[in-house]
Coordinates of C-alpha atoms and ligand atoms in Angstrom, one line a residue:
M1 CA -15.7 -90.5 88.8
R2 CA -19.2 -90.1 88.9
S3 CA -20.6 -86.5 91.1
T4 CA -21.8 -87.4 94.3
M5 CA -24.3 -84.9 94.2
Q6 CA -28.3 -85.6 94.1
G7 CA -30.0 -86.0 90.8
T8 CA -33.1 -83.5 91.9
P9 CA -35.0 -82.9 88.4
L10 CA -35.0 -79.6 87.3
T11 CA -39.1 -78.8 86.9
V12 CA -41.6 -76.5 86.7
A13 CA -43.2 -78.4 90.3
S14 CA -40.0 -77.0 92.3
I15 CA -40.4 -73.3 90.7
L16 CA -44.1 -73.5 92.0
R17 CA -43.2 -74.9 95.5
H18 CA -40.5 -72.4 96.0
G19 CA -42.4 -69.7 95.1
V20 CA -45.0 -70.4 97.1
E21 CA -43.4 -71.8 100.1
V22 CA -40.6 -69.0 100.2
H23 CA -42.0 -66.2 98.8
G24 CA -45.8 -66.9 99.8
D25 CA -46.7 -63.5 100.8
R26 CA -45.4 -61.6 97.0
Q27 CA -48.6 -60.8 95.0
V28 CA -49.9 -60.8 91.5
T29 CA -51.8 -58.3 90.7
T30 CA -54.5 -58.3 87.8
A31 CA -55.9 -55.0 85.7
T32 CA -59.4 -55.1 85.7
G33 CA -60.5 -51.8 83.8
D34 CA -61.4 -50.0 86.5
G35 CA -58.8 -50.9 89.2
F36 CA -56.8 -54.2 90.1
R37 CA -57.5 -57.6 91.9
R38 CA -54.7 -59.1 93.9
S39 CA -53.9 -62.4 95.4
T40 CA -50.6 -63.8 97.0
Y41 CA -48.6 -66.5 95.8
E42 CA -49.5 -68.7 98.6
Q43 CA -53.2 -68.1 97.5
V44 CA -52.2 -68.9 93.6
G45 CA -50.6 -72.1 95.1
R46 CA -53.8 -73.2 97.0
R47 CA -55.6 -72.3 93.5
C48 CA -53.2 -74.5 91.7
G49 CA -53.8 -77.3 93.9
Q50 CA -57.4 -76.8 93.1
L51 CA -57.0 -76.7 89.4
A52 CA -54.5 -79.8 89.1
N53 CA -57.1 -82.1 91.2
A54 CA -60.3 -80.4 88.9
L55 CA -57.7 -81.3 85.6
R56 CA -57.5 -84.3 86.9
R57 CA -61.4 -85.1 87.7
L58 CA -61.7 -83.8 84.4
G59 CA -59.7 -86.8 83.2
I60 CA -56.4 -85.0 82.4
A61 CA -53.6 -87.5 82.7
G62 CA -50.0 -87.9 81.7
D63 CA -48.9 -85.9 78.7
D64 CA -52.2 -84.7 78.1
R65 CA -52.3 -80.8 76.6
V66 CA -54.5 -78.4 78.4
A67 CA -54.7 -74.8 76.4
T68 CA -55.2 -71.7 77.3
F69 CA -56.9 -68.9 75.5
Q70 CA -56.1 -66.1 77.8
W71 CA -54.7 -62.5 78.7
N72 CA -51.9 -61.8 80.7
N73 CA -53.7 -62.6 84.1
Q74 CA -53.7 -64.6 87.6
E75 CA -55.7 -67.4 85.8
H76 CA -53.3 -67.7 83.0
L77 CA -50.3 -67.9 85.5
E78 CA -52.4 -70.6 87.5
A79 CA -52.3 -72.7 84.6
Y80 CA -48.6 -71.9 83.6
A81 CA -47.9 -72.9 87.0
A82 CA -50.6 -76.1 87.6
V83 CA -50.6 -77.9 84.4
P84 CA -46.8 -78.5 83.9
A85 CA -46.4 -78.9 87.8
M86 CA -49.1 -82.1 87.7
G87 CA -47.2 -83.7 84.5
A88 CA -49.7 -82.5 81.8
V89 CA -48.5 -79.8 79.2
L90 CA -49.2 -76.6 79.1
H91 CA -50.3 -75.0 75.3
T92 CA -50.6 -71.3 75.1
L93 CA -52.8 -70.3 72.4
N94 CA -52.2 -67.1 70.5
I95 CA -55.7 -65.5 70.6
R96 CA -54.8 -62.8 67.7
L97 CA -54.3 -65.9 64.8
S98 CA -57.0 -66.5 62.3
A99 CA -59.2 -69.1 63.2
E100 CA -58.3 -70.9 60.8
Q101 CA -54.6 -71.3 62.1
I102 CA -55.9 -71.7 65.9
R103 CA -58.2 -74.4 64.6
F104 CA -55.0 -76.1 63.1
I105 CA -52.7 -75.7 65.8
A106 CA -55.2 -76.7 68.6
G107 CA -55.9 -79.8 66.2
H108 CA -52.0 -80.6 65.7
A109 CA -51.5 -80.2 69.5
E110 CA -54.4 -82.3 70.4
D111 CA -55.7 -80.0 73.0
K112 CA -58.0 -81.5 75.6
V113 CA -59.2 -78.9 77.7
V114 CA -59.2 -75.4 77.1
I115 CA -59.1 -72.5 79.6
V116 CA -60.7 -69.9 78.0
D117 CA -61.1 -65.7 79.6
S118 CA -64.9 -64.8 79.5
S119 CA -64.1 -62.2 77.0
L120 CA -62.7 -64.4 74.3
V121 CA -65.5 -66.8 74.2
P122 CA -67.1 -65.3 71.0
L123 CA -63.4 -65.7 69.3
L124 CA -62.7 -69.6 70.6
A125 CA -66.5 -70.2 69.7
R126 CA -65.6 -69.6 65.9
V127 CA -62.9 -71.9 66.5
L128 CA -64.1 -75.0 68.6
P129 CA -66.3 -76.5 65.9
G130 CA -63.5 -77.9 64.1
V131 CA -61.4 -79.1 67.0
D132 CA -62.3 -82.6 67.9
T133 CA -59.9 -83.2 70.3
V134 CA -61.3 -80.6 72.5
E135 CA -63.7 -82.1 75.3
V136 CA -63.9 -79.5 78.0
V137 CA -63.9 -75.8 78.1
L138 CA -63.6 -73.8 81.5
V139 CA -64.4 -70.1 81.2
T140 CA -62.5 -68.0 83.5
G141 CA -64.0 -64.5 84.9
D142 CA -67.4 -64.0 86.3
D143 CA -68.7 -62.0 83.6
G144 CA -69.6 -62.9 79.7
D145 CA -72.3 -65.1 77.9
L146 CA -71.6 -68.8 77.1
T147 CA -74.4 -69.1 74.8
P148 CA -71.9 -68.5 71.7
L149 CA -70.3 -72.0 73.0
E150 CA -73.9 -73.6 73.4
G151 CA -74.0 -76.4 70.6
S152 CA -70.2 -76.7 70.0
G153 CA -70.5 -80.3 71.6
K154 CA -68.0 -79.6 74.3
A155 CA -68.7 -79.6 78.2
V156 CA -68.8 -75.7 79.1
L157 CA -67.9 -74.9 82.9
R158 CA -67.3 -71.9 84.7
Y159 CA -63.8 -72.0 86.0
E160 CA -64.3 -70.5 89.7
D161 CA -67.6 -73.2 89.9
V162 CA -65.0 -76.1 89.4
L163 CA -62.1 -74.9 91.5
G164 CA -64.5 -74.0 94.2
A165 CA -65.5 -77.7 94.4
E166 CA -61.7 -79.3 94.6
S167 CA -59.4 -79.4 97.3
P168 CA -56.2 -77.1 97.3
E169 CA -54.1 -80.0 98.4
F170 CA -52.3 -81.5 95.8
T171 CA -48.8 -83.6 95.8
W172 CA -46.7 -82.1 92.6
T173 CA -44.7 -84.6 91.5
D174 CA -41.4 -84.1 90.1
A175 CA -41.6 -85.3 86.6
D176 CA -38.7 -86.1 84.2
E177 CA -36.9 -82.9 83.6
D178 CA -36.7 -83.9 79.9
A179 CA -40.3 -84.6 79.8
G180 CA -42.5 -81.9 77.6
A181 CA -43.9 -79.0 80.1
A182 CA -45.5 -76.3 77.8
M183 CA -45.6 -76.0 74.0
C184 CA -46.1 -72.9 71.7
Y185 CA -46.6 -72.5 67.6
T186 CA -44.2 -70.0 66.4
S187 CA -46.3 -67.1 65.1
G188 CA -45.5 -67.7 61.4
T189 CA -44.3 -64.4 60.5
T190 CA -42.6 -66.1 57.6
G191 CA -44.5 -69.4 57.1
D192 CA -46.7 -72.3 58.7
P193 CA -46.7 -72.2 62.8
K194 CA -44.6 -74.9 64.2
G195 CA -44.5 -76.5 67.4
V196 CA -41.7 -76.3 70.0
V197 CA -42.0 -78.1 73.0
Y198 CA -40.4 -76.7 76.3
S199 CA -39.0 -79.2 78.4
H200 CA -39.2 -78.6 82.2
R201 CA -35.6 -78.4 82.2
S202 CA -35.4 -76.0 79.6
L203 CA -37.9 -73.9 81.6
Y204 CA -35.9 -73.6 84.7
L205 CA -32.6 -73.1 83.0
H206 CA -34.0 -70.2 81.1
S207 CA -35.9 -69.1 84.2
M208 CA -32.4 -69.1 86.1
A209 CA -30.9 -67.6 83.2
A210 CA -33.5 -64.4 83.2
C211 CA -32.6 -64.1 87.3
T212 CA -28.9 -63.8 86.7
G213 CA -27.4 -60.1 86.7
N214 CA -26.3 -60.5 83.2
G215 CA -29.5 -61.7 82.1
L216 CA -32.3 -59.4 83.8
G217 CA -30.9 -59.7 86.7
I218 CA -35.0 -60.7 88.2
A219 CA -34.8 -60.4 92.1
E220 CA -37.3 -60.1 95.2
Q221 CA -37.7 -56.9 95.0
D222 CA -38.5 -56.6 91.6
R223 CA -42.4 -56.1 90.1
I224 CA -42.5 -57.2 86.5
L225 CA -44.9 -56.0 84.4
P226 CA -45.1 -58.5 81.4
I227 CA -47.1 -56.8 78.5
V228 CA -45.7 -59.2 75.8
P229 CA -48.4 -61.7 75.7
M230 CA -48.2 -65.0 78.2
F231 CA -49.2 -66.8 74.8
H232 CA -46.2 -65.6 72.6
A233 CA -42.8 -67.2 73.6
N234 CA -43.6 -67.6 77.2
A235 CA -44.0 -64.0 77.6
W236 CA -40.2 -63.9 77.5
G237 CA -40.1 -66.4 80.5
L238 CA -41.0 -63.7 82.9
P239 CA -43.7 -65.3 84.4
Y240 CA -41.7 -68.6 85.8
A241 CA -38.4 -66.4 86.5
A242 CA -41.0 -64.1 88.8
L243 CA -41.9 -67.6 90.8
M244 CA -38.8 -68.1 91.3
A245 CA -37.0 -65.1 92.3
G246 CA -39.8 -63.8 94.3
A247 CA -40.7 -61.0 92.2
E248 CA -44.2 -59.9 92.1
L249 CA -46.4 -59.9 88.7
L250 CA -48.4 -57.1 87.5
M251 CA -50.7 -58.3 84.6
P252 CA -52.3 -55.9 82.3
D253 CA -54.9 -58.3 81.4
R254 CA -57.1 -57.1 78.3
F255 CA -56.0 -53.4 78.9
M256 CA -53.4 -53.6 76.6
Q257 CA -53.5 -50.1 74.7
A258 CA -51.0 -47.5 75.3
A259 CA -53.0 -45.3 77.8
P260 CA -53.8 -48.2 80.2
L261 CA -50.2 -49.3 80.0
A262 CA -49.0 -46.2 80.8
R263 CA -51.4 -45.4 83.8
M264 CA -50.5 -49.1 85.2
V265 CA -46.8 -48.1 85.1
H266 CA -47.6 -44.7 87.1
T267 CA -49.8 -46.4 89.7
E268 CA -48.2 -49.8 89.9
R269 CA -44.7 -48.9 89.7
P270 CA -43.3 -51.8 88.0
T271 CA -39.4 -51.8 88.3
V272 CA -39.3 -54.1 85.1
A273 CA -41.4 -54.4 82.3
G274 CA -41.3 -56.3 78.8
A275 CA -43.0 -55.7 75.1
V276 CA -42.2 -55.3 71.6
P277 CA -40.8 -51.6 70.2
T278 CA -44.2 -50.8 68.8
I279 CA -45.6 -50.9 72.0
W280 CA -42.8 -48.7 73.7
N281 CA -42.9 -46.1 70.8
D282 CA -47.0 -46.1 71.4
V283 CA -46.7 -45.8 75.3
L284 CA -44.2 -43.0 74.5
L285 CA -46.2 -41.2 72.3
D286 CA -48.8 -41.0 75.5
T287 CA -46.4 -39.8 77.9
E288 CA -45.8 -36.8 75.6
K289 CA -49.6 -36.0 75.9
D290 CA -49.8 -36.8 79.5
A291 CA -46.4 -35.2 81.3
G292 CA -47.7 -36.1 84.6
L293 CA -46.9 -39.8 84.6
D294 CA -44.4 -41.1 86.2
F295 CA -42.1 -43.8 85.0
S296 CA -39.3 -43.3 87.9
S297 CA -39.8 -47.1 89.3
L298 CA -38.7 -48.6 85.8
R299 CA -35.2 -50.0 86.2
L300 CA -35.3 -51.9 82.9
V301 CA -37.5 -51.6 80.0
V302 CA -36.7 -55.0 78.2
C303 CA -37.7 -54.8 74.7
G304 CA -37.1 -57.5 71.8
G305 CA -39.0 -59.6 69.1
S306 CA -38.0 -56.8 66.3
A307 CA -35.0 -54.4 66.3
V308 CA -35.3 -51.7 68.7
P309 CA -34.2 -48.4 67.1
R310 CA -31.6 -46.4 68.6
S311 CA -34.0 -43.2 68.7
L312 CA -36.4 -45.2 70.7
M313 CA -33.9 -46.0 73.3
E314 CA -32.6 -42.5 73.6
A315 CA -36.3 -41.1 73.9
F316 CA -36.7 -43.2 76.8
E317 CA -33.3 -42.2 78.4
N318 CA -34.3 -38.8 78.1
R319 CA -37.3 -38.1 78.2
L320 CA -38.2 -40.7 80.8
G321 CA -35.0 -41.8 82.3
V322 CA -35.7 -44.8 81.8
T323 CA -32.9 -47.7 80.4
I324 CA -34.2 -50.1 77.5
L325 CA -32.5 -53.1 77.5
Q326 CA -32.5 -54.8 74.0
A327 CA -32.9 -58.8 73.6
W328 CA -33.0 -61.1 71.1
G329 CA -34.3 -64.2 71.0
M330 CA -37.4 -66.4 69.4
T331 CA -40.1 -69.1 70.2
E332 CA -37.5 -71.5 69.4
T333 CA -34.8 -70.2 71.8
S334 CA -37.5 -70.2 74.8
P335 CA -36.9 -67.4 73.6
M336 CA -34.1 -65.4 75.4
A337 CA -31.2 -65.8 73.9
S338 CA -28.8 -62.7 74.1
V339 CA -29.2 -59.5 75.9
A340 CA -27.4 -56.4 74.7
R341 CA -25.7 -55.3 78.1
P342 CA -22.7 -53.0 77.1
A343 CA -19.1 -54.5 78.1
V344 CA -18.3 -52.8 81.6
T345 CA -15.2 -51.6 79.9
A346 CA -17.3 -49.1 77.4
G347 CA -16.9 -45.6 77.3
P348 CA -20.3 -44.0 76.8
A349 CA -19.6 -43.9 73.2
D350 CA -19.3 -47.7 72.7
A351 CA -22.0 -48.5 75.1
W352 CA -24.3 -46.9 73.0
R353 CA -22.8 -48.9 69.9
M354 CA -23.6 -52.0 71.8
R355 CA -26.8 -51.2 73.3
A356 CA -28.0 -50.8 69.5
T357 CA -26.9 -54.5 69.2
Q358 CA -28.8 -57.7 69.4
G359 CA -26.3 -58.1 72.1
R360 CA -24.5 -61.0 73.7
P361 CA -25.5 -64.3 74.3
V362 CA -26.4 -65.2 78.2
C363 CA -24.5 -68.0 79.5
G364 CA -25.9 -71.4 78.1
V365 CA -26.5 -70.1 74.6
E366 CA -24.0 -70.4 71.8
M367 CA -24.0 -68.3 68.6
R368 CA -22.2 -68.2 65.4
I369 CA -22.3 -66.8 61.7
V370 CA -22.6 -69.2 58.6
G371 CA -21.9 -68.2 55.3
D372 CA -23.8 -69.7 52.2
D373 CA -21.7 -72.4 51.9
G374 CA -22.4 -73.7 55.5
T375 CA -18.9 -72.8 56.9
P376 CA -18.8 -70.6 60.2
Q377 CA -17.5 -66.8 59.7
P378 CA -15.1 -65.0 61.8
R379 CA -16.0 -62.7 64.4
D380 CA -14.9 -59.5 62.7
G381 CA -18.0 -57.6 62.6
Q382 CA -18.0 -57.7 58.9
A383 CA -18.6 -61.2 58.0
V384 CA -22.5 -61.6 57.1
G385 CA -24.3 -64.8 57.1
E386 CA -27.1 -66.7 58.8
L387 CA -27.1 -66.7 62.7
E388 CA -27.4 -70.2 64.3
V389 CA -27.6 -71.0 68.2
R390 CA -27.5 -74.0 70.4
G391 CA -27.9 -74.4 73.9
P392 CA -30.0 -76.3 76.8
W393 CA -33.2 -74.3 76.3
V394 CA -32.9 -74.1 72.3
T395 CA -35.1 -76.4 70.3
G396 CA -33.5 -79.3 68.6
S397 CA -36.7 -80.3 66.4
Y398 CA -40.3 -79.0 65.7
Y399 CA -42.9 -81.0 67.3
Q400 CA -44.2 -84.2 64.5
V401 CA -42.7 -82.1 62.0
D402 CA -39.8 -82.8 59.8
D403 CA -37.7 -80.0 58.9
D404 CA -34.3 -80.8 59.1
A405 CA -33.4 -77.7 56.9
R406 CA -33.7 -75.8 60.1
F407 CA -31.0 -77.7 61.6
H408 CA -27.1 -78.0 61.4
D409 CA -24.7 -80.2 62.7
G410 CA -26.7 -79.6 66.0
W411 CA -27.3 -75.9 65.7
L412 CA -30.9 -74.2 65.0
R413 CA -30.8 -72.3 62.0
T414 CA -32.4 -69.2 63.0
G415 CA -33.5 -67.7 59.7
D416 CA -31.8 -64.3 60.9
V417 CA -28.7 -62.5 58.9
G418 CA -26.0 -60.0 60.7
H419 CA -22.6 -60.6 62.4
I420 CA -20.8 -60.9 65.0
S421 CA -18.3 -58.4 66.4
A422 CA -14.7 -59.5 67.8
E423 CA -16.3 -58.2 71.4
G424 CA -19.2 -60.6 70.9
F425 CA -22.0 -58.6 69.8
L426 CA -24.6 -59.7 67.4
T427 CA -25.7 -57.2 65.1
L428 CA -29.2 -58.3 62.8
T429 CA -29.4 -56.9 59.6
D430 CA -32.0 -58.5 58.5
R431 CA -34.4 -61.6 58.2
M432 CA -33.7 -63.9 55.4
K433 CA -37.1 -63.6 54.3
D434 CA -36.7 -60.1 54.5
V435 CA -33.4 -59.5 52.9
I436 CA -33.0 -56.4 50.1
K437 CA -30.0 -57.4 47.4
S438 CA -29.4 -54.8 45.1
G439 CA -27.0 -55.5 42.6
G440 CA -25.7 -58.6 44.2
E441 CA -25.2 -57.2 47.8
W442 CA -27.2 -56.4 51.0
I443 CA -29.3 -53.4 52.3
S444 CA -30.0 -53.8 55.7
S445 CA -33.6 -52.9 56.3
V446 CA -33.4 -53.0 60.0
E447 CA -30.5 -50.1 59.8
L448 CA -32.9 -48.0 57.2
E449 CA -35.9 -48.6 59.4
S450 CA -33.9 -47.9 62.6
A451 CA -32.6 -44.7 61.0
L452 CA -36.2 -43.6 59.5
A453 CA -37.6 -43.7 62.9
G454 CA -34.7 -41.2 64.5
H455 CA -36.3 -38.5 62.1
P456 CA -38.5 -36.0 64.5
D457 CA -41.5 -36.3 61.6
V458 CA -41.4 -39.8 61.8
F459 CA -43.8 -42.3 64.1
E460 CA -42.3 -45.3 62.5
A461 CA -41.1 -46.8 59.2
A462 CA -40.8 -50.2 57.5
V463 CA -38.5 -51.1 54.8
I464 CA -39.2 -54.0 52.1
A465 CA -37.5 -54.9 48.8
A466 CA -39.1 -53.8 45.5
P467 CA -38.4 -55.5 42.6
D468 CA -36.2 -53.8 40.3
E469 CA -35.2 -54.1 36.6
R470 CA -31.6 -53.1 36.9
W471 CA -30.8 -54.1 40.3
Q472 CA -33.1 -56.7 41.0
E473 CA -34.2 -55.3 43.9
R474 CA -34.4 -51.7 45.7
P475 CA -35.4 -50.8 49.1
L476 CA -39.1 -49.1 49.6
A477 CA -39.8 -47.5 52.5
A478 CA -43.3 -47.1 53.8
V479 CA -43.2 -44.4 56.5
V480 CA -46.0 -43.3 59.1
L481 CA -45.5 -39.6 59.9
R482 CA -46.2 -38.1 63.4
E483 CA -49.8 -36.2 63.7
G484 CA -49.9 -33.2 61.9
A485 CA -46.3 -33.5 60.2
I486 CA -45.1 -32.5 56.5
V487 CA -42.5 -33.7 55.2
S488 CA -41.6 -34.8 51.8
P489 CA -39.5 -38.2 50.7
G490 CA -36.5 -36.2 49.3
E491 CA -36.0 -34.4 53.0
L492 CA -36.4 -38.0 54.4
R493 CA -33.8 -39.2 51.8
S494 CA -31.5 -36.1 53.1
W495 CA -31.6 -37.1 56.4
L496 CA -30.6 -40.8 55.9
S497 CA -28.0 -39.6 53.8
D498 CA -25.1 -38.7 56.1
K499 CA -26.0 -42.0 58.2
L500 CA -25.8 -44.8 55.8
P501 CA -24.2 -45.6 52.7
R502 CA -25.4 -43.6 49.6
W503 CA -26.6 -46.9 47.6
W504 CA -28.7 -47.7 50.3
L505 CA -31.2 -45.1 50.1
P506 CA -34.6 -45.8 49.0
E507 CA -36.2 -44.1 46.0
R508 CA -39.2 -45.5 46.1
W509 CA -41.5 -44.1 49.1
T510 CA -44.9 -44.3 50.2
F511 CA -46.9 -42.5 53.2
V512 CA -49.6 -44.9 55.3
E513 CA -51.6 -44.7 57.9
E514 CA -49.9 -47.7 59.9
I515 CA -47.6 -50.4 59.0
P516 CA -49.6 -53.8 58.6
R517 CA -48.7 -55.8 61.9
T518 CA -48.5 -59.6 62.6
S519 CA -50.3 -61.4 65.6
V520 CA -47.5 -60.4 67.8
G521 CA -47.3 -57.0 66.8
K522 CA -44.4 -57.1 64.7
F523 CA -44.5 -55.5 61.1
D524 CA -45.6 -57.7 58.7
K525 CA -43.7 -57.1 55.8
K526 CA -45.6 -60.3 53.8
V527 CA -48.4 -58.1 53.4
L528 CA -46.8 -55.0 52.9
R529 CA -45.1 -56.7 49.8
G530 CA -48.1 -57.8 48.6
D531 CA -49.5 -54.5 49.1
Y532 CA -46.7 -53.2 46.8
A533 CA -47.3 -56.0 43.9
D534 CA -50.9 -55.3 43.9
G535 CA -50.7 -51.9 43.2
R536 CA -52.1 -50.5 47.0
L537 CA -49.5 -48.0 48.1
K538 CA -49.4 -45.1 46.4
V539 CA -45.6 -44.9 45.6
E540 CA -43.5 -41.9 45.0
T541 CA -40.4 -42.5 43.1
L542 CA -37.0 -40.2 43.6
E543 CA -34.9 -39.7 40.5
Ligands
ADP601 P1 -41.9 -64.8 64.4 O1 -41.0 -65.7 63.5 O2 -43.0 -64.8 64.3 O3 -41.3 -63.6 64.3 P2 -41.1 -65.4 67.1 O4 -41.7 -64.4 67.7 O5 -40.5 -66.3 67.4 O6 -41.6 -65.4 65.9 O7 -39.6 -64.4 66.7 C1 -38.4 -64.5 66.2 C2 -37.7 -63.7 65.2 O8 -38.0 -62.2 66.1 C3 -35.9 -63.8 65.4 O9 -35.7 -64.6 64.2 C4 -36.0 -62.3 65.0 O10 -35.8 -62.5 63.4 C5 -36.7 -61.5 65.5 N1 -36.0 -60.7 66.5 C6 -36.3 -60.8 67.8 N2 -35.6 -60.0 68.8 C7 -35.2 -59.5 68.0 C8 -34.2 -58.3 68.4 N3 -33.8 -57.7 69.1 N4 -33.5 -57.4 67.3 C9 -34.4 -57.9 65.8 N5 -34.9 -59.0 65.6 C10 -35.4 -60.0 66.4

């Protein structure tokens, strides 16, 4: 029997229409450095119409790519909504990659128009000469010097001038829900960037999952502060989920340092905020300096992108009264795939244990652990292997790249290593590229880092594999101490000794001023391993 239900496609156009028509008075607020500018979703909807008309006039048709080179701000939201809703494909370029990588990515995606923030014009000017497909550059923000773009051979136009000449009326047509709506390249932490193309359907379903109570529970009463960049894995889907739920958006623009972020939480009173652990660590430090900062509006701080140390969660809870919710995902999974909400039956100790994992999958995503021989492993909290996932918002391939090795019987191989407990909680112990294999056994760099981060004198720590004659590999700990702290490697090692197996404890220690970071703020272990190999680290070795 066929169903009798209507086959309305799940599209970004319908998310936009809903946000504007049903929640038109809700606001998007963007930081300006000395204050904030605000618009309602109704006004954003009108500007989306103007943007779509302008892009048509500039020649955008079919699935042409419109790229953004932007901070998290209102104009970025306009592109997020208007470009897919008009049937074109939004491509969020990562502004923090090298010029060479951006050139490669923009060329590979065949971007035709780039919408750039005026503060990023000098950066884009260095990239553009090598990207032949780009015809037009639209510059948002009324300040900024456009001369760096002169001679680029591209038409350079002011976004506001272009929008001002257009009608806000645009008929948003519902595209095929399986058509490409947006694309994002992996940030290449462990290899070359590869493109993932999200469909209207996948974005719609992912947004709905973010709005469910077991997901992020986003609803109309929320004010969402996406600190995670909109060029990184869709800002974890927060902008679309906000439009869908009628939640308000608070955009930090380029004021991404800990101090302005903490001030923004204090004055703009978000209920939900999302960022990687390193940002929350910096923000926490800032709140120690200014005890008057009020974080009580936050019902949820979403944290992921790398493992969240339990000590960070405890500090947020005890000092600020704020709950950190750990989530796991990747560009390839849109990204939200699992969320570490404790089981409702868990007592306090078990609840903490569960919160410190990467969580349970949200409905729609399935997970399994696979051994070296490709067979699924038991869910016993013991059997370690590669994590594989599948679901309607998990990619089934990469854009114009054959990478069969990353897929296995319809499952995506994540490159993450870990185990799943009988209760269904995923614990990641490492990334394949970062594992430490000592005498044939795995040592979890994630657990070592998390335990070290709990030491009162440690600001942060990264652990990498150091080649070792006897054991093949041994862990090396690179530690950033808190300002003014003095502690020896021996003391740090004894701190670890009652928390982890003895044979895991590092002999090699180095104190560094900062851990190198990737373009999205994760520890860059490739660089750290290179620094060690080339003798750039001052290493102390304990007996
Ligand atoms: P990149 O490969 O550049 O890091 P992504 O930003 O897509 O690209 O990151 C996905 C990866 O981030 C995951 O495969 C995983 O290794 C890591 N990750 C994300 N969330 C978590 C988490 N909560 N705990 C541990 N690792 C995480």
